[in-house]
Amino acid sequence: MDLVPALEEPLKKVLGPATAKVMAEHLGLHSVGDLLHHYPRRYEERGQLTHLADLPLDEHVTVVAQVADARLHSFASAKAPRGKGQRLEVTITDGSGRLQLVFFGSGVHKPHKELLPGTRAMFAGKVSLFNRRLQLAHPAYELLRGDAEESVETWAGALIPIYPATAKLESWKIGKAIQTVLPSAQEALDPLPASLREGRGLVTLPEALLKIHRPHTKADIADAHARLKWDEAFVLQVALARRRHADAQLPAVPRKPAPDGLLAAFDDRLPFTLTDGQQKVSKEIFDDLATDHPMHRLLQGEVGSGKTMVALRAMLAVVDAGGQAAMLAPTEVLAQQHHRSVVEMMGELAEGGMLGGSEHATKVVLLTGSMGTAARRQAMLDLVTGEAGIVIGTHALIEDKVQFHDLGLVVVDEQHRFGVEQRDALRGKGKQPPHLLVMTATPIPRTVAMTVFGDLETSVLDQLPAGRSPIASHVVPAADKPHFLSRAWERVREEVENGHQAYVVCPRIGDEEDDPKKARKSAEDEAEKRPPLAVLEIADQLSKGPLRGLAVEVLHGRMHPDDKDAVMRRFAAGETHVLVATTVIEVGVNVPNATAMVIMDADRFGVSQLHQLRGRVGRGSAAGLCLLVTEMPEASPARQRLNAVASTLDGFELSRIDLEQRREGDVLGQAQSGARTSLRVLAVIEDEEIIAEAREEATAVVEADPELTALPGLRTALDALLDEEREQYLEKG
């Protein structure tokens, strides 16, 4: 494949080693191509000034402003005892707000000569607070001189690109470096097929790069953005389409349930009818299982929409067809619960090989890391002989020693907690690739599903089963209105008096070692940043105080698995009134009699996590209540987040809000550091249409030409996107 020499050129050769080193270390830019794809964050017009009032504290900013006045002060200090110390204070203005710049020592001479009142310049530095006023200390600056040949109009109207910069490299230095390499943009190979580009009226890639870095008008910027968004969406969707195409070529054993086998026997004993949604999704899954290439399906459903029932029926269908099914859960508590509920739902059908078991029965085994040796050995024996048709477990299932007789289906619960490697390791245990069903209870907006899980077909369960109750949610502002918190505990007592149970959730456990380094904090620091409330402290306060006389127990991740299991059993049996827990109860815990939940320090949890937690109540016929306790002030973003959670039960709506607040991170699953996201101009939520259209176009291109032989530019772009790490990520799917 022809490499593009001009764009592959290392920056060291073009810009010199010093600048290239800073660009590589601080911005992750190594070649001319990388630099050309480092797009401006925004644009300033020379004639317009920045809003100084809106500058964020502690961030590195670049502003365009005018000098209002400059004063030189002398002062005495240890270094200059005779009053010879010099400080230059420059005030700059944008016409409405003002900002102070300070320069010290020998650094005052140059700015004192250059920053005269009326001068316009770009200033870059870190915003700090001094005497309650915003200031930039020792900012770098670049004077904006209108060249003699430039007329006032063109000078005032010129758009100045402001680049994502660092303290080591100001925006205008990046701008100058880009001007140096910009001629190479002419050689950029266009990844978009010409027919697609012309059909959508998009500019060519060289033109888009010129327009984004050196725009003459705002229309230039819009043209460039429209084009570059398509590049990102399309190249990413081609990567995913190729993966779907490759998966479709793999062989798998078709698994069709026997007409009067285990699944039929199970359906006959169900005390209720499946919802239309469950039937529709089950049909999609059974159709996939019957084909001779592996199913790759994402099953997303609202909290409590009955995903486990759908997954269990798929597992039974595979057992019916002579295979085995494995369900992978992220925690031991969850694995135990899934095991318990599956055995309960199946009754004698789960008693294969035992007296009293049904003729169609199979064995359902549990496999977790903390099981005793004998139980573990027996479980592994049941798997390798095929005695056990269904196994439910944690990471322990993935270990080398675990072998299956004929693994036909892998169900992964809660995708976001399982790495791709684990899915891959479990997949490797089948004689041929097993079918894969991934379940998530965190609803994912459609575009994100297409972008992040683009290799999986998606099924959505959005209907709640009959008998599920609505959940009322309220924010309890403990700091502004302490009596609201007292009322919250009264409500918990009322629920218990009516024969129900409650959860109290806290962000941490409370038996952590005290770190002496953390102990030395000033009193006001403590008030601002007190540690999150802990399970052990709150449980103690509640049993002695507002919930005195009720049976209160604790549950957290560092307890011994047998103790956790015992606590959950007592709670499920109704012996415990109030369970004070960490987020170990976030997924899969099912106690229909629990109707109330109080979440302490609710602002310390994410939106989708709060939605997950809330889904633990209202699982029976009585209405659920969720109280979000916070000490955050009314106007804070944290309170707005909590108000959003309280105002809707629609998980898809909430996941949208969550995403808008967190930004996308790197959707291809590289380290979520945010420092270098693979999406530069594409926003997953706003650009919904582009992503959907790009997916269709990509699928068509890959079906026609899986190796992309006719599109060298697209192949080059794919190679750039799929560097080693991502390549492996995509391989493992």
XYZ file of C-alpha atoms in Angstrom:
733
model
C 0.000 0.000 0.000
C 1.374 3.415 -0.929
C 2.125 5.495 2.115
C 1.528 9.211 1.808
C 5.046 10.529 2.155
C 4.176 14.177 2.862
C 1.691 13.368 5.620
C 3.838 10.578 7.093
C 6.761 13.003 7.455
C 7.790 13.150 11.157
C 7.338 16.598 12.713
C 10.948 16.504 13.921
C 12.113 16.980 10.334
C 9.686 19.769 9.550
C 9.522 21.779 12.777
C 12.798 20.884 14.490
C 13.345 18.522 17.432
C 12.393 20.904 20.280
C 8.889 21.784 19.045
C 8.296 18.229 17.817
C 9.143 16.838 21.257
C 6.592 19.097 22.999
C 3.941 18.214 20.406
C 4.546 14.485 20.831
C 4.626 14.567 24.632
C 1.811 16.988 25.339
C -0.541 16.687 22.370
C 0.176 13.188 21.031
C 1.087 14.592 17.590
C 3.918 12.853 15.730
C 3.527 13.344 11.962
C 2.471 16.116 9.586
C -0.852 14.279 9.170
C -1.446 14.283 12.954
C -0.837 18.016 13.078
C -3.181 18.731 10.166
C -5.904 16.850 12.068
C -5.346 18.932 15.221
C -8.337 21.203 14.619
C -9.043 24.614 16.168
C -11.253 24.544 19.254
C -12.927 27.799 18.218
C -12.210 30.998 16.287
C -11.780 34.586 17.437
C -12.513 37.495 15.157
C -9.828 40.130 15.310
C -12.463 42.832 15.536
C -14.339 41.067 18.332
C -12.998 40.580 21.808
C -13.328 37.558 24.058
C -15.769 37.550 26.967
C -13.342 37.832 29.833
C -16.097 37.394 32.415
C -16.658 33.753 31.382
C -13.107 32.455 31.764
C -12.829 29.114 33.617
C -10.570 29.065 36.678
C -7.405 26.908 36.610
C -7.661 26.316 32.875
C -5.171 27.212 30.212
C -6.845 29.846 28.026
C -6.085 31.969 25.006
C -7.855 35.330 24.827
C -7.855 38.194 22.388
C -8.154 41.541 24.160
C -7.028 45.169 24.294
C -4.677 46.750 26.857
C -6.555 49.289 29.023
C -3.644 50.369 31.202
C -0.216 49.249 32.425
C 1.514 50.220 35.680
C 4.996 49.411 36.958
C 5.302 48.991 40.767
C 8.415 48.662 42.908
C 8.416 46.537 46.041
C 10.851 45.088 48.582
C 11.343 41.322 48.840
C 13.913 38.801 50.048
C 15.547 38.833 46.611
C 15.376 42.615 46.238
C 15.597 44.028 49.788
C 16.083 47.693 48.835
C 12.734 48.092 47.138
C 14.219 47.157 43.775
C 11.695 44.397 43.031
C 9.528 45.230 40.024
C 6.008 44.149 39.183
C 4.159 45.111 36.022
C 0.361 45.058 36.257
C -1.462 45.230 32.947
C -5.252 45.438 32.747
C -6.811 44.120 29.557
C -10.430 44.531 28.513
C -12.914 43.131 26.033
C -15.165 46.179 26.337
C -17.255 44.676 29.130
C -15.056 42.579 31.455
C -11.500 43.196 32.667
C -8.628 40.862 33.456
C -5.382 41.555 35.301
C -2.014 40.366 33.932
C 1.090 40.395 36.138
C 4.758 40.173 35.227
C 7.646 40.087 37.735
C 11.363 40.711 37.949
C 13.415 40.921 34.800
C 10.374 39.637 32.885
C 8.769 43.108 33.057
C 10.937 44.943 30.508
C 9.649 43.523 27.222
C 5.903 43.712 28.074
C 6.408 47.199 29.574
C 7.676 48.403 26.179
C 5.142 46.473 24.073
C 1.859 46.381 25.984
C 0.881 50.021 25.660
C -2.741 51.105 26.216
C -4.809 50.442 23.076
C -2.603 47.540 21.908
C -4.441 44.392 20.858
C -2.894 41.004 21.425
C -3.560 37.347 22.035
C -2.710 36.349 25.602
C -2.281 32.775 26.841
C -1.874 31.536 30.387
C -3.541 29.820 33.309
C -6.431 31.648 34.940
C -5.937 32.065 38.704
C -7.640 34.046 41.456
C -5.727 36.751 43.329
C -7.440 39.055 45.821
C -10.766 37.757 44.510
C -9.955 38.914 40.986
C -9.164 36.788 37.960
C -5.616 37.142 36.713
C -3.046 35.603 34.367
C 0.486 35.493 35.808
C 3.293 35.820 33.250
C 1.093 35.093 30.250
C 2.661 34.520 26.867
C 1.356 37.004 24.307
C 1.421 37.732 20.612
C 0.732 41.260 19.374
C -1.874 41.583 16.639
C -0.384 44.061 14.239
C -2.324 44.865 11.110
C 0.247 44.612 8.310
C 0.511 47.786 6.312
C -0.911 46.198 3.155
C -3.923 44.780 5.022
C -6.865 47.114 4.961
C -8.616 47.773 8.270
C -11.683 45.794 7.110
C -9.877 42.569 6.264
C -7.813 42.853 9.434
C -10.827 43.328 11.670
C -12.780 40.523 9.995
C -10.025 37.889 9.969
C -10.794 34.684 11.882
C -8.053 33.619 14.292
C -8.065 29.875 14.974
C -7.635 29.073 18.688
C -6.115 25.589 19.063
C -6.293 23.166 21.996
C -2.968 24.170 23.579
C -0.811 23.451 26.610
C 1.274 25.576 28.945
C 4.334 24.478 26.953
C 2.951 25.443 23.569
C 0.617 28.371 23.003
C -2.187 28.327 20.471
C -0.488 30.767 18.092
C 2.718 28.695 18.036
C 0.622 25.680 17.058
C -1.045 27.907 14.462
C 2.332 28.897 13.002
C 3.445 25.252 12.896
C 0.236 24.369 11.056
C 0.800 27.179 8.530
C 4.222 25.575 7.864
C 2.747 22.150 7.053
C -0.518 23.343 5.455
C 0.790 23.042 1.845
C 1.081 19.251 2.449
C -2.715 19.125 2.887
C -2.922 19.069 -0.933
C -1.530 15.527 -0.803
C -4.080 14.194 1.699
C -5.639 11.004 0.334
C -9.412 11.254 0.442
C -11.026 8.369 2.400
C -14.551 9.054 1.103
C -15.583 7.313 -2.137
C -16.044 10.037 -4.781
C -19.672 9.052 -5.425
C -20.542 9.483 -1.744
C -18.738 12.831 -1.498
C -20.342 14.251 -4.631
C -23.751 12.829 -3.776
C -23.716 14.684 -0.463
C -22.108 17.859 -1.793
C -19.091 17.641 0.507
C -15.796 19.446 -0.176
C -12.621 17.391 -0.799
C -10.346 16.551 2.128
C -7.504 18.942 1.112
C -10.052 21.743 0.786
C -11.615 20.897 4.172
C -8.197 20.993 5.859
C -7.383 24.372 4.311
C -10.761 25.784 5.312
C -10.630 24.590 8.913
C -7.138 26.000 9.522
C -7.321 29.143 7.393
C -10.972 30.132 7.006
C -11.900 33.386 5.303
C -15.548 33.258 6.310
C -17.779 31.428 8.752
C -19.178 29.497 5.780
C -15.664 28.042 5.252
C -15.685 26.689 8.804
C -19.151 25.180 8.313
C -18.052 23.465 5.047
C -14.967 22.029 6.719
C -16.909 20.759 9.742
C -19.595 19.118 7.611
C -16.932 17.285 5.638
C -14.699 16.239 8.582
C -17.667 14.951 10.593
C -18.491 12.642 7.701
C -14.907 11.378 7.627
C -14.995 10.448 11.298
C -18.417 8.844 11.195
C -17.782 6.973 7.955
C -14.299 5.602 8.727
C -15.472 4.400 12.150
C -18.592 2.761 10.689
C -16.478 1.057 8.000
C -14.289 -0.418 10.758
C -17.410 -1.753 12.491
C -19.024 -2.953 9.238
C -15.877 -4.925 8.378
C -16.008 -6.522 11.795
C -19.677 -7.507 11.334
C -18.806 -8.845 7.887
C -15.905 -10.921 9.274
C -18.107 -12.275 12.086
C -20.727 -13.292 9.555
C -18.115 -15.476 7.830
C -17.336 -17.465 11.016
C -18.978 -20.876 11.355
C -21.290 -21.670 14.284
C -23.524 -24.589 15.197
C -27.185 -23.679 14.581
C -29.181 -24.220 17.796
C -32.906 -24.867 17.290
C -35.033 -25.804 20.322
C -36.813 -29.179 20.212
C -40.593 -28.690 19.715
C -41.505 -30.509 22.937
C -38.261 -30.142 24.889
C -36.974 -28.126 27.824
C -38.049 -24.696 26.528
C -41.618 -25.872 25.865
C -41.783 -27.456 29.328
C -40.500 -24.203 30.882
C -43.012 -22.033 28.983
C -45.829 -24.313 30.126
C -45.037 -23.709 33.780
C -44.764 -19.894 33.544
C -47.431 -18.326 35.811
C -47.725 -15.272 33.496
C -47.626 -14.468 29.820
C -44.592 -12.783 28.276
C -44.985 -9.139 27.217
C -45.209 -8.389 23.482
C -41.728 -6.893 23.758
C -40.298 -10.079 25.298
C -41.901 -12.189 22.584
C -40.607 -9.965 19.772
C -37.041 -9.889 21.158
C -37.086 -13.666 21.830
C -38.045 -14.252 18.203
C -35.075 -12.123 17.010
C -32.760 -14.151 19.247
C -34.161 -17.563 18.213
C -33.845 -16.596 14.530
C -30.167 -15.713 15.126
C -29.486 -18.930 17.066
C -30.856 -20.988 14.177
C -28.266 -19.676 11.683
C -24.856 -21.188 10.993
C -22.834 -18.110 11.946
C -22.511 -16.734 15.482
C -25.197 -14.425 16.840
C -23.791 -11.124 18.166
C -26.667 -9.345 19.825
C -26.957 -6.549 22.366
C -30.100 -6.797 24.483
C -30.814 -3.516 26.176
C -33.773 -3.043 28.384
C -35.111 -0.653 30.912
C -34.455 -1.589 34.520
C -36.943 -4.361 35.309
C -38.129 -5.005 31.745
C -37.547 -8.762 32.089
C -34.204 -9.201 30.282
C -33.249 -12.144 32.510
C -36.361 -14.038 31.405
C -35.484 -13.465 27.726
C -31.877 -14.575 28.318
C -32.974 -17.678 30.234
C -35.304 -18.773 27.411
C -32.400 -18.372 24.942
C -30.207 -20.517 27.213
C -32.903 -23.203 27.450
C -33.272 -23.242 23.652
C -29.532 -23.947 23.311
C -29.642 -26.718 25.941
C -32.601 -28.181 24.058
C -30.437 -28.311 20.935
C -27.747 -30.271 22.761
C -25.442 -27.387 23.685
C -24.462 -25.617 26.907
C -25.035 -21.990 27.925
C -22.847 -19.844 30.185
C -23.928 -16.629 31.874
C -21.177 -14.288 32.980
C -21.990 -11.850 35.834
C -19.746 -9.000 37.017
C -19.899 -9.749 40.773
C -20.319 -12.776 43.030
C -23.454 -11.284 44.624
C -25.002 -11.054 41.174
C -23.882 -14.500 40.062
C -25.409 -16.022 43.210
C -28.622 -14.101 42.677
C -28.930 -15.048 39.020
C -28.292 -18.665 39.985
C -30.931 -18.540 42.698
C -33.561 -16.892 40.513
C -32.898 -19.202 37.516
C -33.226 -22.300 39.732
C -36.453 -20.885 41.231
C -37.933 -20.073 37.816
C -37.060 -23.517 36.459
C -38.196 -25.574 39.474
C -37.799 -29.312 38.829
C -36.488 -28.536 35.319
C -33.226 -27.491 37.068
C -32.867 -30.868 38.756
C -31.335 -32.876 35.924
C -30.032 -36.266 37.049
C -31.795 -35.994 40.416
C -34.769 -37.918 41.751
C -37.879 -35.841 41.250
C -36.260 -33.980 38.361
C -38.360 -33.680 35.208
C -37.526 -35.808 32.129
C -36.431 -32.696 30.237
C -34.414 -31.340 33.201
C -30.811 -30.207 33.102
C -28.367 -29.199 35.815
C -27.769 -25.505 36.632
C -24.378 -24.938 38.291
C -22.757 -21.912 39.925
C -19.036 -21.226 39.564
C -17.359 -18.365 41.472
C -13.840 -17.717 42.721
C -14.640 -18.115 46.409
C -16.343 -21.527 46.228
C -14.890 -24.400 48.251
C -12.596 -26.816 46.412
C -15.027 -29.751 46.456
C -17.993 -27.744 45.143
C -15.800 -26.173 42.481
C -14.418 -29.532 41.360
C -17.945 -30.952 41.074
C -19.146 -27.925 39.057
C -16.206 -28.266 36.649
C -16.868 -31.968 36.249
C -20.533 -31.292 35.427
C -19.401 -28.826 32.727
C -16.859 -31.029 31.013
C -19.182 -34.077 30.916
C -22.134 -31.994 29.683
C -24.190 -32.963 32.737
C -24.752 -29.254 33.437
C -26.567 -27.478 30.608
C -26.387 -24.052 32.245
C -23.561 -22.454 34.234
C -23.726 -19.074 35.919
C -20.530 -17.526 37.201
C -18.060 -14.678 37.514
C -14.585 -14.259 35.979
C -13.870 -17.725 37.420
C -15.575 -19.160 34.303
C -12.810 -17.771 32.143
C -9.931 -19.573 33.841
C -7.899 -22.008 31.760
C -8.970 -24.998 33.817
C -12.661 -24.552 33.043
C -13.697 -26.740 30.083
C -17.060 -27.253 28.428
C -18.570 -30.271 26.732
C -20.143 -28.116 23.978
C -20.475 -24.389 24.679
C -23.203 -22.977 22.434
C -24.189 -19.609 23.958
C -22.473 -16.997 26.113
C -24.672 -14.432 27.891
C -22.755 -11.462 29.316
C -24.589 -9.430 31.945
C -23.783 -5.719 32.210
C -21.483 -5.120 29.259
C -19.801 -2.030 30.677
C -18.138 -4.028 33.440
C -16.651 -6.674 31.200
C -13.572 -6.156 29.122
C -13.467 -7.398 25.578
C -10.647 -9.776 26.579
C -12.941 -11.650 28.973
C -15.643 -12.033 26.344
C -12.985 -13.289 23.976
C -11.529 -15.810 26.442
C -14.948 -17.304 27.111
C -15.707 -17.417 23.420
C -12.531 -19.422 22.862
C -13.938 -22.236 25.011
C -16.406 -23.376 22.346
C -15.431 -26.002 19.739
C -16.762 -23.469 17.247
C -17.435 -19.818 18.121
C -20.495 -19.793 20.434
C -23.416 -17.402 19.969
C -23.120 -14.209 22.049
C -25.835 -12.234 23.847
C -24.764 -9.106 25.738
C -27.275 -7.638 28.189
C -27.163 -4.100 29.518
C -29.588 -2.362 31.832
C -28.094 1.040 31.108
C -30.130 2.212 28.143
C -27.821 3.510 25.452
C -29.007 6.173 23.011
C -29.395 4.684 19.526
C -26.435 6.559 18.045
C -24.105 5.492 20.821
C -25.206 1.891 20.371
C -24.434 2.210 16.641
C -21.046 3.733 17.396
C -19.792 1.831 20.408
C -21.496 -1.527 19.928
C -21.675 -1.200 16.181
C -20.587 -4.806 15.711
C -23.643 -6.071 17.623
C -27.225 -6.177 16.383
C -29.438 -4.438 18.934
C -32.705 -5.558 20.534
C -34.558 -3.196 22.864
C -37.033 -4.122 25.609
C -38.867 -0.954 26.536
C -42.084 -2.382 27.938
C -42.373 -3.119 31.655
C -44.000 -6.448 32.578
C -47.514 -6.271 34.042
C -47.515 -5.795 37.801
C -44.476 -3.466 37.903
C -45.221 -0.269 39.812
C -44.273 3.339 39.144
C -41.446 4.844 41.234
C -41.792 8.361 42.689
C -38.405 10.126 42.984
C -37.627 13.272 44.992
C -34.488 15.298 45.737
C -33.918 15.845 49.489
C -31.747 18.978 50.007
C -30.263 18.022 53.406
C -28.208 21.210 53.830
C -30.900 23.763 52.853
C -33.792 21.898 54.499
C -32.654 19.488 57.253
C -36.287 18.726 58.191
C -36.694 17.102 54.749
C -34.099 14.505 55.787
C -35.941 13.775 59.058
C -39.099 13.331 57.002
C -37.223 10.886 54.706
C -36.467 8.599 57.681
C -40.116 8.847 58.789
C -41.167 7.706 55.299
C -38.835 4.678 55.609
C -40.450 3.776 58.962
C -43.923 4.108 57.386
C -42.973 1.721 54.560
C -41.704 -0.835 57.114
C -44.864 -0.430 59.225
C -46.880 -1.220 56.086
C -45.015 -4.528 55.812
C -42.394 -3.390 53.248
C -38.592 -3.010 53.254
C -36.083 -0.322 52.308
C -32.543 0.214 51.004
C -30.172 2.969 52.116
C -27.258 3.408 49.671
C -23.931 5.114 50.537
C -20.907 5.868 48.317
C -18.313 4.108 50.476
C -17.880 1.337 53.055
C -16.224 3.160 55.978
C -13.585 0.654 57.118
C -10.830 2.129 54.929
C -7.449 2.703 56.582
C -7.018 6.327 57.627
C -4.313 7.871 55.522
C -2.239 10.273 57.689
C -1.451 12.363 54.575
C -5.148 12.970 54.070
C -5.752 13.822 57.723
C -3.994 17.190 57.679
C -6.639 19.387 56.122
C -7.920 22.774 57.202
C -11.395 22.998 58.695
C -12.940 24.764 55.719
C -11.376 22.200 53.374
C -13.134 19.523 55.351
C -16.495 21.254 55.061
C -16.046 21.578 51.312
C -14.644 18.142 50.667
C -15.824 15.941 53.505
C -15.407 12.269 52.668
C -18.472 10.610 51.137
C -20.891 9.101 53.672
C -20.094 5.524 54.595
C -22.236 2.418 55.064
C -20.860 1.471 58.484
C -21.290 4.983 59.968
C -24.777 5.532 58.557
C -26.005 2.069 59.617
C -24.807 2.790 63.149
C -26.446 6.249 63.259
C -29.741 4.911 61.893
C -30.007 1.939 64.286
C -29.348 4.221 67.266
C -31.422 7.111 65.951
C -34.253 7.551 63.444
C -34.670 3.798 62.670
C -34.250 2.531 66.243
C -36.038 -0.770 66.801
C -35.967 -1.839 63.125
C -33.777 -4.697 61.875
C -30.937 -2.872 60.033
C -28.124 -4.800 58.266
C -25.163 -3.810 56.075
C -23.943 -5.172 52.724
C -20.740 -4.200 50.918
C -18.159 -5.619 48.531
C -15.438 -6.417 51.094
C -17.600 -8.821 53.128
C -16.945 -12.553 52.865
C -19.084 -14.003 50.023
C -20.938 -16.338 52.419
C -21.796 -13.398 54.686
C -23.027 -11.366 51.712
C -25.159 -14.258 50.597
C -26.603 -14.720 54.093
C -27.467 -11.002 54.364
C -29.179 -11.068 50.941
C -31.144 -14.194 51.890
C -32.384 -12.599 55.150
C -33.363 -9.438 53.269
C -35.129 -11.431 50.536
C -36.967 -13.434 53.216
C -38.190 -10.205 54.856
C -36.264 -10.771 58.131
C -34.285 -7.540 57.636
C -36.247 -4.280 57.376
C -33.535 -1.934 56.107
C -30.420 -2.839 54.114
C -27.630 -0.221 54.232
C -25.408 -0.986 51.243
C -22.868 0.266 48.731
C -23.605 -0.012 45.006
C -23.187 -3.817 45.154
C -26.999 -3.802 44.885
C -26.907 -1.742 41.678
C -27.778 -4.520 39.256
C -29.831 -7.652 39.301
C -30.904 -7.591 42.959
C -34.564 -8.559 43.043
C -36.589 -8.174 46.253
C -40.161 -7.280 45.220
C -41.126 -6.358 48.795
C -38.524 -3.539 48.959
C -40.402 -0.337 48.149
C -38.217 2.548 49.367
C -34.648 3.617 48.682
C -32.719 6.509 50.230
C -29.488 7.387 48.354
C -27.067 9.351 50.549
C -24.696 11.847 48.856
C -26.614 11.135 45.655
C -24.534 13.804 43.856
C -21.523 11.450 44.064
C -23.154 8.963 41.668
C -23.550 9.200 37.895
C -26.957 9.611 36.240
C -27.185 6.077 34.877
C -25.967 4.642 38.171
C -28.745 6.448 40.054
C -31.268 5.126 37.516
C -29.905 1.595 38.002
C -30.093 1.842 41.782
C -33.617 3.229 41.690
C -34.668 0.212 39.619
C -34.216 -1.974 42.707
C -37.523 -0.674 44.196
C -41.067 -0.850 42.829
C -40.451 -4.410 41.602
C -43.664 -5.702 43.173
C -47.265 -4.526 43.203
C -46.679 -1.648 45.679
C -45.462 1.743 44.414
C -41.746 2.533 44.781
C -40.168 5.598 46.385
C -36.636 6.873 45.760
C -35.181 9.768 47.786
C -31.988 11.435 46.508
C -30.234 13.083 49.479
C -27.678 15.804 48.719
C -25.969 18.754 50.384
C -25.216 20.464 47.084
C -26.573 24.016 46.633
C -29.660 24.684 44.522
C -27.846 26.187 41.515
C -25.047 23.601 41.211
C -24.727 21.305 38.161
C -24.924 18.344 40.574
C -28.397 19.446 41.676
C -29.526 19.874 38.062
C -28.389 16.303 37.423
C -30.379 15.005 40.386
C -33.449 17.014 39.329
C -33.205 15.371 35.895
C -33.140 11.898 37.472
C -36.112 12.757 39.707
C -38.127 14.128 36.784
C -38.140 11.093 34.458
C -38.142 7.291 34.614
C -37.097 7.043 30.972
C -33.627 5.518 30.984
C -32.964 6.483 27.345
C -33.676 10.136 28.132
C -31.386 9.964 31.176
C -28.551 8.287 29.301
C -28.720 11.148 26.821
C -28.411 13.701 29.642
C -25.564 11.671 31.140
C -23.689 11.598 27.866
C -24.127 15.307 27.199
C -22.577 16.011 30.580
C -19.687 13.568 30.370
C -18.665 13.948 26.736
C -18.060 10.817 24.770
C -14.588 9.750 25.781
C -12.938 7.605 23.171
C -15.779 5.604 21.693
C -13.453 2.980 20.324
C -12.692 2.003 23.871
C -9.148 3.245 24.266
C -8.210 4.473 27.730
C -10.992 6.867 28.710
C -8.480 9.567 29.544
C -10.181 12.150 27.370
C -6.740 13.502 26.438
C -6.989 12.184 22.938
C -10.422 11.204 21.795
C -10.885 9.542 18.444
C -13.789 11.914 17.844
C -12.557 15.385 17.085
C -15.496 17.120 15.425
C -18.246 14.500 15.627
C -20.577 14.646 18.640
C -22.388 11.360 19.153
C -25.606 12.943 20.386
C -25.871 15.952 18.047
C -24.809 14.184 14.876
C -27.334 11.379 15.047
C -28.333 11.618 11.393
C -24.787 11.616 10.073
C -23.940 8.471 12.081
C -27.052 6.619 10.908
C -26.421 7.548 7.255
C -22.702 6.734 7.543
C -23.584 3.288 8.879
C -25.763 2.540 5.831
C -23.137 3.808 3.399
C -20.365 1.862 5.193
C -22.332 -1.395 5.157
C -22.933 -1.045 1.414
C -19.259 -0.254 0.695
C -17.999 -3.242 2.734
C -20.484 -5.672 1.191
C -19.422 -4.643 -2.281
C -15.674 -4.661 -1.523
C -14.746 -6.226 1.875
C -11.005 -5.665 1.361
C -11.555 -2.058 0.138
C -9.253 -2.768 -2.828
C -10.766 0.036 -4.872
C -10.469 2.626 -2.067
C -6.800 3.098 -1.071
C -7.577 6.404 0.685
C -10.127 4.689 2.915
C -7.676 1.891 3.713
C -5.054 4.440 4.782
C -7.573 6.252 6.985
C -8.609 2.938 8.575
C -4.992 2.074 9.318
C -4.566 5.432 11.011
C -7.712 4.929 13.095
C -6.953 1.345 13.984
C -3.533 1.696 15.454
C -2.269 -1.424 17.223
C -4.263 -1.048 20.423
C -7.581 -0.358 18.761
C -6.934 -3.033 16.159
C -6.721 -5.596 18.960
C -9.816 -4.157 20.595
C -11.788 -4.547 17.382
C -10.375 -8.013 16.718
C -11.645 -9.230 20.051
C -15.075 -7.684 19.789
